[in-house]
mmCIF file of C-alpha atoms in Angstrom:
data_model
loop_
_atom_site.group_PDB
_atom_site.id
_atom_site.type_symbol
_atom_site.label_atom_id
_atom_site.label_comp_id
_atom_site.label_asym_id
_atom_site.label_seq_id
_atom_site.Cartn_x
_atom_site.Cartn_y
_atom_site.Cartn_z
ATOM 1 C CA UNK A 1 -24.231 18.502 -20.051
ATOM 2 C CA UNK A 2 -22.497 21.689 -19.892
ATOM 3 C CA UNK A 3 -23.480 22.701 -16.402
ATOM 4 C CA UNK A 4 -23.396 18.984 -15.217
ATOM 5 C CA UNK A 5 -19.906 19.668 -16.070
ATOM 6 C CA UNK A 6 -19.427 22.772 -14.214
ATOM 7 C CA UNK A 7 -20.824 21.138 -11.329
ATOM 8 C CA UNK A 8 -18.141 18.450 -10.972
ATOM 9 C CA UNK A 9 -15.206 21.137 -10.785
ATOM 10 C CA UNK A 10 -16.953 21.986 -7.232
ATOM 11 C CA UNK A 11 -14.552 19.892 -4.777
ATOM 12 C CA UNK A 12 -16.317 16.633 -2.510
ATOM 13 C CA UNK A 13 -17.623 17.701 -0.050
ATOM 14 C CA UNK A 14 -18.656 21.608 -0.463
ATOM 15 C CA UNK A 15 -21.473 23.555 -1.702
ATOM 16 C CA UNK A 16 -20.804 25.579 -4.610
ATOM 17 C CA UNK A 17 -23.303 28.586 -3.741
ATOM 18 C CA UNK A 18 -22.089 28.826 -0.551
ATOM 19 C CA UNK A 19 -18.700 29.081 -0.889
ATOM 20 C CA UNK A 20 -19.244 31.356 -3.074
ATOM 21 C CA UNK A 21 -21.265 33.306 -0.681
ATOM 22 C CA UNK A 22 -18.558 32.876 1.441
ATOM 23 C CA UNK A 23 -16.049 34.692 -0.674
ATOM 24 C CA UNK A 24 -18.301 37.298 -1.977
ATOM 25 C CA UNK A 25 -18.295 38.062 1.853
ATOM 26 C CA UNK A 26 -14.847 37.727 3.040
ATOM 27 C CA UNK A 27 -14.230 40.081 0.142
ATOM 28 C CA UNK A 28 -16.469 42.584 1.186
ATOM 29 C CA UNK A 29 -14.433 42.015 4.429
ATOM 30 C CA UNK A 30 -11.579 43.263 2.893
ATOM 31 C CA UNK A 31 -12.900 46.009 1.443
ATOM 32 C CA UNK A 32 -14.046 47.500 4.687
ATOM 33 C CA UNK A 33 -10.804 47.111 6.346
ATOM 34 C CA UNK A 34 -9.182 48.356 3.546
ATOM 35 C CA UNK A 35 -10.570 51.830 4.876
ATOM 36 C CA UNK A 36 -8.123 51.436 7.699
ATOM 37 C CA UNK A 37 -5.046 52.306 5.556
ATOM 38 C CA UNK A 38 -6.598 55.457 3.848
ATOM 39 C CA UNK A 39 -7.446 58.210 5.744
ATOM 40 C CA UNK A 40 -10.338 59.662 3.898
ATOM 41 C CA UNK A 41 -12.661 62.192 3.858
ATOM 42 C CA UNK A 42 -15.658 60.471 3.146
ATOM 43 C CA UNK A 43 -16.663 56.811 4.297
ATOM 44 C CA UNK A 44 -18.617 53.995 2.822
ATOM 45 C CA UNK A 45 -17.522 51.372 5.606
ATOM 46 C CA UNK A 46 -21.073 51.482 6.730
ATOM 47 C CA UNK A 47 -23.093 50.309 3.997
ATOM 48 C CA UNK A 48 -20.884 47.066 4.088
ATOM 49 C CA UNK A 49 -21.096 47.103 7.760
ATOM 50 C CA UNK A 50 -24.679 46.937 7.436
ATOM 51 C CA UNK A 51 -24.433 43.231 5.487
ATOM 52 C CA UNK A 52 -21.260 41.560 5.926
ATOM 53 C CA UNK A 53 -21.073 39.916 9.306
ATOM 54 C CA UNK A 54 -25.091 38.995 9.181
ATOM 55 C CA UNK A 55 -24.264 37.068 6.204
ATOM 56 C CA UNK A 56 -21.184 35.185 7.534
ATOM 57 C CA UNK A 57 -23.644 34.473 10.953
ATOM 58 C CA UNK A 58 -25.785 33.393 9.079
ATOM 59 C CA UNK A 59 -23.406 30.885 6.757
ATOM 60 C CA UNK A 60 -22.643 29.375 10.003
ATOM 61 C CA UNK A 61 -25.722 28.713 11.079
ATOM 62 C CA UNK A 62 -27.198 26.829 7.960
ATOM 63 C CA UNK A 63 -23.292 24.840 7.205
ATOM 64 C CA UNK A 64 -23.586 23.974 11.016
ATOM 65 C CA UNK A 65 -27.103 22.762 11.237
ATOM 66 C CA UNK A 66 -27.015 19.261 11.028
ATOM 67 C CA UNK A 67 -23.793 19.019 13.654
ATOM 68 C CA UNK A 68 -25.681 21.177 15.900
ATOM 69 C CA UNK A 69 -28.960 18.881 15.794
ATOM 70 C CA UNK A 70 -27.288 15.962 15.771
ATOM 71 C CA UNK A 71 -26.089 16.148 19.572
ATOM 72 C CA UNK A 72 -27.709 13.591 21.359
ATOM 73 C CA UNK A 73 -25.731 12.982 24.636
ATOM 74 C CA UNK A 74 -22.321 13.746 26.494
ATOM 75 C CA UNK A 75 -19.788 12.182 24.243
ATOM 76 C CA UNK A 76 -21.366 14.197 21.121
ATOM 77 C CA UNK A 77 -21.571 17.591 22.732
ATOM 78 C CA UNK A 78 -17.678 16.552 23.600
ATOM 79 C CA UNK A 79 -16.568 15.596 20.263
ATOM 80 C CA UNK A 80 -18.365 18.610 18.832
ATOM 81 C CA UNK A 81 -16.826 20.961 21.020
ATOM 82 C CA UNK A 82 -13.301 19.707 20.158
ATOM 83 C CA UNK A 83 -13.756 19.544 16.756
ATOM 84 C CA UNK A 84 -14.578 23.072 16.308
ATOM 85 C CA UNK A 85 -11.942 24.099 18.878
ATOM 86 C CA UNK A 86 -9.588 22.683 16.623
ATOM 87 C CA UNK A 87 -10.960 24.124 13.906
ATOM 88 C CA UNK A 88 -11.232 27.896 15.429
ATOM 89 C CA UNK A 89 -9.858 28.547 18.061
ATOM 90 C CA UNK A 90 -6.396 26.920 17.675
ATOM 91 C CA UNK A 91 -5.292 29.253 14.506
ATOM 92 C CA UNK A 92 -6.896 31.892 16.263
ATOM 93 C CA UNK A 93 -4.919 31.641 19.462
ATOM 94 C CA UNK A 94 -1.559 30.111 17.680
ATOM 95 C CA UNK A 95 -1.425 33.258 15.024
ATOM 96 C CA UNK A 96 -2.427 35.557 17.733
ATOM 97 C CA UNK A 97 0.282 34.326 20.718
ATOM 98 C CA UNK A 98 2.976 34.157 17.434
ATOM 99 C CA UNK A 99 2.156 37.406 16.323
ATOM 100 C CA UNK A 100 0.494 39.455 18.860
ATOM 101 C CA UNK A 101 1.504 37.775 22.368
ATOM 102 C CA UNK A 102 -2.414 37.945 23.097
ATOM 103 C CA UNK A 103 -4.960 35.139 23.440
ATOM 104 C CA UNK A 104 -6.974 36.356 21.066
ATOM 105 C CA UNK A 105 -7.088 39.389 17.937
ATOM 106 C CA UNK A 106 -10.102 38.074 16.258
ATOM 107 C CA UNK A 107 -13.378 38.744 17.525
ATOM 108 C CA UNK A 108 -15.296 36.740 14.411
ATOM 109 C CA UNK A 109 -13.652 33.874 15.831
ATOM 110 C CA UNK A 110 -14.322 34.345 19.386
ATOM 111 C CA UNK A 111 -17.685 35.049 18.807
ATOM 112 C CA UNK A 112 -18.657 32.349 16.209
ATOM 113 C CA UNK A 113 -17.080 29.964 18.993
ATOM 114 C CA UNK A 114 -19.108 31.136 21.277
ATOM 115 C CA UNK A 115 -22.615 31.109 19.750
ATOM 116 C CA UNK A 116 -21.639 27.171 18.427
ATOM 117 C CA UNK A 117 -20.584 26.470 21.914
ATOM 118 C CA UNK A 118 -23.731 27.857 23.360
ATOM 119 C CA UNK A 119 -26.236 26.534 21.177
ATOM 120 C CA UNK A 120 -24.479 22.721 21.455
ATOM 121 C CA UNK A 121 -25.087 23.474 25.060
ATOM 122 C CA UNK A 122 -28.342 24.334 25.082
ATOM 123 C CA UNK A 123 -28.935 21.239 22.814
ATOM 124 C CA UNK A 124 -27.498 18.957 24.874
ATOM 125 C CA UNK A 125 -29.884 20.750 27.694
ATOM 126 C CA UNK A 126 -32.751 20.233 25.724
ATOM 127 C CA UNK A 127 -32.399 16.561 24.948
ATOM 128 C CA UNK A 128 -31.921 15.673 28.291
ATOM 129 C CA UNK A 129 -35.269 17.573 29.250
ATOM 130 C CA UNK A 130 -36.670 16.090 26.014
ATOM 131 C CA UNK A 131 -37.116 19.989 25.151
ATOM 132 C CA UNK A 132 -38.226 20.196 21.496
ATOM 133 C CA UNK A 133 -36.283 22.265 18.575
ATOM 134 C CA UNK A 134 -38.654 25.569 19.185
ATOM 135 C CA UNK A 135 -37.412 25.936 22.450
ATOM 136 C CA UNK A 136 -33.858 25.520 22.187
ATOM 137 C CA UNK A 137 -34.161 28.577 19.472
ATOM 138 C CA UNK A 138 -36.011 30.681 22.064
ATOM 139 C CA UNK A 139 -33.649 29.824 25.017
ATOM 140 C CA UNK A 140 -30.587 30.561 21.736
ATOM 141 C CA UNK A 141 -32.377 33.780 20.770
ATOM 142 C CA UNK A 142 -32.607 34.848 24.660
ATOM 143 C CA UNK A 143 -28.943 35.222 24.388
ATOM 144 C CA UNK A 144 -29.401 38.350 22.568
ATOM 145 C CA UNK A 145 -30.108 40.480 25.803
ATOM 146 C CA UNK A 146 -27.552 38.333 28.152
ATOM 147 C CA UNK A 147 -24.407 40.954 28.574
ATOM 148 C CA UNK A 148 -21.161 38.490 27.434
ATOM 149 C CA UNK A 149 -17.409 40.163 27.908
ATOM 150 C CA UNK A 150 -16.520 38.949 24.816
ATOM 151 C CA UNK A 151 -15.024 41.549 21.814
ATOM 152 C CA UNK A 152 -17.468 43.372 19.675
ATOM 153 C CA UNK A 153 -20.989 43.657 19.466
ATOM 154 C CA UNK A 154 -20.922 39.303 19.554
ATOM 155 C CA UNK A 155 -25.053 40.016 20.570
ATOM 156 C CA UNK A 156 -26.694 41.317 17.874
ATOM 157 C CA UNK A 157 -25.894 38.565 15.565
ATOM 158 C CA UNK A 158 -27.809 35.536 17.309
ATOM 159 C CA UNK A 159 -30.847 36.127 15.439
ATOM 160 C CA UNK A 160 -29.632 36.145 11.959
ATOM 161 C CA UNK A 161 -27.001 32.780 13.041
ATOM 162 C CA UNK A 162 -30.348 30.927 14.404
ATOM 163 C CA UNK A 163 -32.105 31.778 10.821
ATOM 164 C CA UNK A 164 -29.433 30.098 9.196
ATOM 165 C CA UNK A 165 -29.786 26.680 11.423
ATOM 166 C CA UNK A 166 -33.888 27.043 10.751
ATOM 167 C CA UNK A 167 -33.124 27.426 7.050
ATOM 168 C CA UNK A 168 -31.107 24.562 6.762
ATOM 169 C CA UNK A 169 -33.518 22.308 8.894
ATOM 170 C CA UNK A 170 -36.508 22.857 6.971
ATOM 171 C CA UNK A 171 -34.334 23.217 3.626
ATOM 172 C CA UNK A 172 -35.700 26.581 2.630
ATOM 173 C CA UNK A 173 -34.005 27.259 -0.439
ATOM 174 C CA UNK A 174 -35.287 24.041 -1.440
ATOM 175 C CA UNK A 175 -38.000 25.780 -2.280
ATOM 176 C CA UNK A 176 -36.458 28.262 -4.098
ATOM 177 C CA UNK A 177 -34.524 25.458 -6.440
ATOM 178 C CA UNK A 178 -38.219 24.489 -7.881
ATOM 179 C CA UNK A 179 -38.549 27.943 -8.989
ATOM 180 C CA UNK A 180 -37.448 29.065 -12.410
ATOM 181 C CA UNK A 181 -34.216 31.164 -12.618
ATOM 182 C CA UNK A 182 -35.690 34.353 -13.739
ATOM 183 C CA UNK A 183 -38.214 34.107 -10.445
ATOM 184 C CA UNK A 184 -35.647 33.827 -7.996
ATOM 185 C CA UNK A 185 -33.937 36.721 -9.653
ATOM 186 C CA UNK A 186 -37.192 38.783 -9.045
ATOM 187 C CA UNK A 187 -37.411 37.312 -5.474
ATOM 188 C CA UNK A 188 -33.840 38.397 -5.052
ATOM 189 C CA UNK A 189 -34.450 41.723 -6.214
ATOM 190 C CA UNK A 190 -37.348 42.623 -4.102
ATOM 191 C CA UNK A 191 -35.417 41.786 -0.963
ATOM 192 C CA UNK A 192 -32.260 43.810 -2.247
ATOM 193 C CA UNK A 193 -34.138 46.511 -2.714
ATOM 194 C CA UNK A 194 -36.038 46.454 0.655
ATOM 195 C CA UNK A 195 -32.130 46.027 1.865
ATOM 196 C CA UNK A 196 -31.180 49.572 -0.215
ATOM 197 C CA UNK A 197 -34.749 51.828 0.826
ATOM 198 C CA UNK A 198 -34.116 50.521 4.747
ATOM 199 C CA UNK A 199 -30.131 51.678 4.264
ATOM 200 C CA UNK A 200 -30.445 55.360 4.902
ATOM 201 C CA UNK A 201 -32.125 54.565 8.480
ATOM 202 C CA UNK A 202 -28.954 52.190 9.540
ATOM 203 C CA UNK A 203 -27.445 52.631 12.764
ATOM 204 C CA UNK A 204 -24.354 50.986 13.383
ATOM 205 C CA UNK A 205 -24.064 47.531 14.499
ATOM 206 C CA UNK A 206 -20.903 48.458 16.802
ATOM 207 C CA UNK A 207 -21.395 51.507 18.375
ATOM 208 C CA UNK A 208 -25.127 51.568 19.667
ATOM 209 C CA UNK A 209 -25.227 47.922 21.065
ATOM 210 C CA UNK A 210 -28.597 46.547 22.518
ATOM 211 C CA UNK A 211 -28.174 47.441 25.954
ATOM 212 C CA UNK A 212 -28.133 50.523 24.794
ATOM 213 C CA UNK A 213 -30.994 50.406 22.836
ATOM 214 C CA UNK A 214 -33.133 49.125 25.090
ATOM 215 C CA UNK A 215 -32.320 51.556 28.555
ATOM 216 C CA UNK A 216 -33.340 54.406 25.881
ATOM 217 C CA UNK A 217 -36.083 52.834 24.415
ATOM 218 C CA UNK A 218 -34.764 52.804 21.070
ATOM 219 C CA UNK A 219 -35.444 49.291 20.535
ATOM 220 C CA UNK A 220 -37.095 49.985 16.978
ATOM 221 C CA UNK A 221 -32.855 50.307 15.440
ATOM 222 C CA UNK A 222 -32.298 46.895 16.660
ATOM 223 C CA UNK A 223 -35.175 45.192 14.726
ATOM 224 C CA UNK A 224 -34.610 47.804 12.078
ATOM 225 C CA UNK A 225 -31.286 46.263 11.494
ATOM 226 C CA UNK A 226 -32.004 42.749 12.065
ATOM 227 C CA UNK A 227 -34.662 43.286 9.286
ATOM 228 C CA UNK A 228 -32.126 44.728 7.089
ATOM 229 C CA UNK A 229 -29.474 42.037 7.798
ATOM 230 C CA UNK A 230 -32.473 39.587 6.547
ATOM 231 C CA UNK A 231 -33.360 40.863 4.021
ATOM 232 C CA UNK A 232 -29.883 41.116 2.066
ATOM 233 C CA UNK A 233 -28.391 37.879 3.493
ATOM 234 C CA UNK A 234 -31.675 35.896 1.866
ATOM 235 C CA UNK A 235 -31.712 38.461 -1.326
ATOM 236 C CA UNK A 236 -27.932 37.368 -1.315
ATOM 237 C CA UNK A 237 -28.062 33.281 -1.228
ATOM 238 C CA UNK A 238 -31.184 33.262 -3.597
ATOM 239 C CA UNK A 239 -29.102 35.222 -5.984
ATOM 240 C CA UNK A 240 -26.218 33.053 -5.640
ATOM 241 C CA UNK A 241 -28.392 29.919 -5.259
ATOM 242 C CA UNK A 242 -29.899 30.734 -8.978
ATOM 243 C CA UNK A 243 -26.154 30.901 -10.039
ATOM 244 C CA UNK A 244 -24.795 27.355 -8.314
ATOM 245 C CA UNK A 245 -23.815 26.664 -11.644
ATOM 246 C CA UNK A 246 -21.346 29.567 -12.806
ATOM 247 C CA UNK A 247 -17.983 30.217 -11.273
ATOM 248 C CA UNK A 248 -17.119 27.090 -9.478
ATOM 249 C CA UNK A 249 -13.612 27.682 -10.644
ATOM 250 C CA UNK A 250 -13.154 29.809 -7.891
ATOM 251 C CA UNK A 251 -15.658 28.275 -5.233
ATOM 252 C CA UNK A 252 -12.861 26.360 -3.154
ATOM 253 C CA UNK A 253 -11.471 29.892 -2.495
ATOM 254 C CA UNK A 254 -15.208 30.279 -0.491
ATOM 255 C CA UNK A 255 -14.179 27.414 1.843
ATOM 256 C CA UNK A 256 -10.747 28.954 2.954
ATOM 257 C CA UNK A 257 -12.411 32.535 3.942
ATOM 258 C CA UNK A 258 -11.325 31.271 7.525
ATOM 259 C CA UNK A 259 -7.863 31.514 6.705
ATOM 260 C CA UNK A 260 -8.161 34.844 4.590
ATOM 261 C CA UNK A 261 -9.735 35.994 7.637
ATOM 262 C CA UNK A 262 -7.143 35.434 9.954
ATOM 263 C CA UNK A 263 -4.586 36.493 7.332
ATOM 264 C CA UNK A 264 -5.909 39.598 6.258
ATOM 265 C CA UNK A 265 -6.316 41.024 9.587
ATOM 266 C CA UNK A 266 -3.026 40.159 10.768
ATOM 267 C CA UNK A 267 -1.381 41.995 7.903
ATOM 268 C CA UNK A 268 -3.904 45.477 8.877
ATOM 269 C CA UNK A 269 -2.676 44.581 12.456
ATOM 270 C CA UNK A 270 0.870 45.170 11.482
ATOM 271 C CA UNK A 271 0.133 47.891 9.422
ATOM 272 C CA UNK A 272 -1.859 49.490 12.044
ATOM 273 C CA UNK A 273 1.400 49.031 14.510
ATOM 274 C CA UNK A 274 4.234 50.743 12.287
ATOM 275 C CA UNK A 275 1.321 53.560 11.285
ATOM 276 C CA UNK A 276 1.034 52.238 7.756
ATOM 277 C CA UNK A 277 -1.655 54.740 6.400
ATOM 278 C CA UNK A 278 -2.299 56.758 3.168
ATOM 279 C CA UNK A 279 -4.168 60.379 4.230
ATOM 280 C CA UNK A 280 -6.273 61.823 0.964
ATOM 281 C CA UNK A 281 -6.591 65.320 0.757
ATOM 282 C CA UNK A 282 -9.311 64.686 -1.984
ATOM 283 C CA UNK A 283 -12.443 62.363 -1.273
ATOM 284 C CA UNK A 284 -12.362 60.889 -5.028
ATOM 285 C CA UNK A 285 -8.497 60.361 -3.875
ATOM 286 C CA UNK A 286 -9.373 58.886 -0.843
ATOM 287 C CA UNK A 287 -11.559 56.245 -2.724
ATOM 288 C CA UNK A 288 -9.473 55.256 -5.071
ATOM 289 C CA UNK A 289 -6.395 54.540 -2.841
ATOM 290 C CA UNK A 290 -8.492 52.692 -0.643
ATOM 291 C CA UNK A 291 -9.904 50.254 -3.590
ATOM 292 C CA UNK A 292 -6.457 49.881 -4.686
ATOM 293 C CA UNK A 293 -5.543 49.085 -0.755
ATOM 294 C CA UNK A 294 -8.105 46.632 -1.265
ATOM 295 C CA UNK A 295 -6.770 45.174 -4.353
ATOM 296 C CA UNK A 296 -3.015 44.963 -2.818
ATOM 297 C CA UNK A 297 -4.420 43.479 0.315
ATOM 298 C CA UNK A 298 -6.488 40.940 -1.130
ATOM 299 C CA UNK A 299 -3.879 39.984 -3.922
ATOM 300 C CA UNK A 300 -1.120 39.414 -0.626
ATOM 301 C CA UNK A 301 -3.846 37.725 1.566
ATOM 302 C CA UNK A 302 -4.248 35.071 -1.595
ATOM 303 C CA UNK A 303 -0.661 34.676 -2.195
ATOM 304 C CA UNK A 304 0.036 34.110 1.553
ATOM 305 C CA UNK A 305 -3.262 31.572 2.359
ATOM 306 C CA UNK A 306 -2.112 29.565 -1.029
ATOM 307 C CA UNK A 307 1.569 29.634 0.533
ATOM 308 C CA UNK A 308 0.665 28.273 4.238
ATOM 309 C CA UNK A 309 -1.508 25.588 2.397
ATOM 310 C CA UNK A 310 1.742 23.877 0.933
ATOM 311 C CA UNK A 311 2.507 22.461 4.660
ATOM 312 C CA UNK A 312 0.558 20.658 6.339
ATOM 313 C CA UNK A 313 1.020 22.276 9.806
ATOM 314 C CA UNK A 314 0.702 25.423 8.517
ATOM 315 C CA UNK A 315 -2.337 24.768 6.682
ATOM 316 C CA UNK A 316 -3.601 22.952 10.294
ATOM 317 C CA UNK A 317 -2.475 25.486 12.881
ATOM 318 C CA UNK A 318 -3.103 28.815 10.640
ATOM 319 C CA UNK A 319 -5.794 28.427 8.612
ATOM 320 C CA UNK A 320 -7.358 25.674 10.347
ATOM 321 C CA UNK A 321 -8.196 23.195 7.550
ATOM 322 C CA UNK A 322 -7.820 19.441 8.771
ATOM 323 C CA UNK A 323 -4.191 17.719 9.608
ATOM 324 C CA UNK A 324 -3.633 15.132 6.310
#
């Protein structure tokens, strides 16, 4: 009865283990862009760098499954199209022209467009070739080695974005829900820990890109780190999937990570603009000031997201939750 109870305090509509997800990862978000206002000695950024945007790729994928599939014809590729428009790219480019004067300061956004444009596309394709499902993830996956101008390494993460549509199709986790507790826990540790032993060979996910990888034949670091993205995003839901039960209260924070996003990285944007940055003579220093960077950051991001939700417009044209 307890945990029946726990469960209704999860809002209509949402998904208490992934929002959750979702927060743990905006979070972690934070936290590595916290670095950017401490100059330190030593740096950590990479061991988050080596998780976080595989697992909000992959959240995507698997929340936008059953939109994606459901594209039968013209008028649905349309109405898709515009309705994540709305939802994504009009804060994005509204915050960024207000702020910034550009068309766009948020690659996430740009890029998570992009791959749900691309794959609605190649849906639509499919249906009208009467294409099945396993080819429209090839012809997705082939994206990986097409050269886009779009900001960041927006490649690399088409893999771990089409595992999250497969898992959601053929309800993977399902699985996992039949399993007792203290199983997935062991499940979830095993993975983990394949995550931690592959961590010392990580190459970045922004600075050697796949192009690169494959004119020097180094092809090995790209499914090295696709492996290792897999293996903590999965060792991450099951965990959180064996705890759908606990912390709801803070769950519908996991469904605003959009605008936390987009607020969080317009305050570092400032900050980066008027040179707002703590130098640390001492690593331990360094470390500290940077958590407690993260702290202030994420305290200010809250305060500010639970501010523009109090107008409607706001809440529409910043953080892009629906007009009411």
């Amino acid at each position: 009865m307890v945990l029946n109870n726990m469960e209704n305090n999860v809002p209509k509509n949402r998904i208490a283990w992934i929002d959750n997800n979702r927060l743990f990862a905006i979070l972690c978000v934070i936290l590595y862009h916290s670095s950017q206002l401490v100059d330190n000695k030593v740096y950590f950024g990479w061991i988050i760098e080596s998780f976080n945007m595989p697992l909000f790729f992959f959240l995507s994928g698997f929340t936008s499954e059953k939109s994606l599939l459901n594209i039968s014809g013209f008028k649905g590729l349309y109405d898709f199209v515009k309705k994540r428009f709305v939802r994504i790219m009009l804060p994005c480019i509204f915050v960024s022209m207000l702020i910034f004067q550009k068309p766009c300061s948020y690659w996430f956004l740009l890029t998570l467009f992009y791959y749900l444009v691309a794959f609605a596309g190649l849906k639509y394709i499919c249906g009208r070739c009467k294409l099945g499902d396993a080819v429209l993830y090839i012809l997705f996956a082939l994206l990986t080695f097409i050269k886009m101008p779009v900001i960041g390494n927006n490649q690399e993460f088409v893999w771990i974005f089409t595992l999250g549509i497969i898992a959601s199709k053929y309800k993977i986790f399902d699985m996992f829900r039949t399993l007792k507790p203290s199983k997935q826990i062991q499940i979830s540790i095993v993975l983990l820990t394949c995550w931690i032993c592959l961590l010392p060979f990580y190459e970045s996910f922004y600075i050697q890109k796949i192009y690169d990888l494959l004119r020097t034949g180094s092809f090995h670091t790209f499914l090295l780190r696709q492996i290792m993205a897999f293996s903590f995003v999965i060792g991450c839901c099951i965990y959180y999937l064996n705890k759908r039960n606990y912390i709801t209260r803070i769950s519908e924070w996991g469904g605003q990570t959009m605008g936390m996003y987009i607020v969080h990285v317009t305050i570092l944007k400032w900050c980066e603009k008027y040179n707002v940055v703590y130098t640390a003579s001492d690593p331990i220093v360094g470390d500290l000031m940077q958590l407690l960077a993260f702290a202030l950051l994420t305290i200010i991001t809250l305060i500010i997201v639970r501010i523009l939700r109090l107008w409607r417009w706001t809440n529409f044209l910043v953080l892009g939750n629906k007009l009411r």
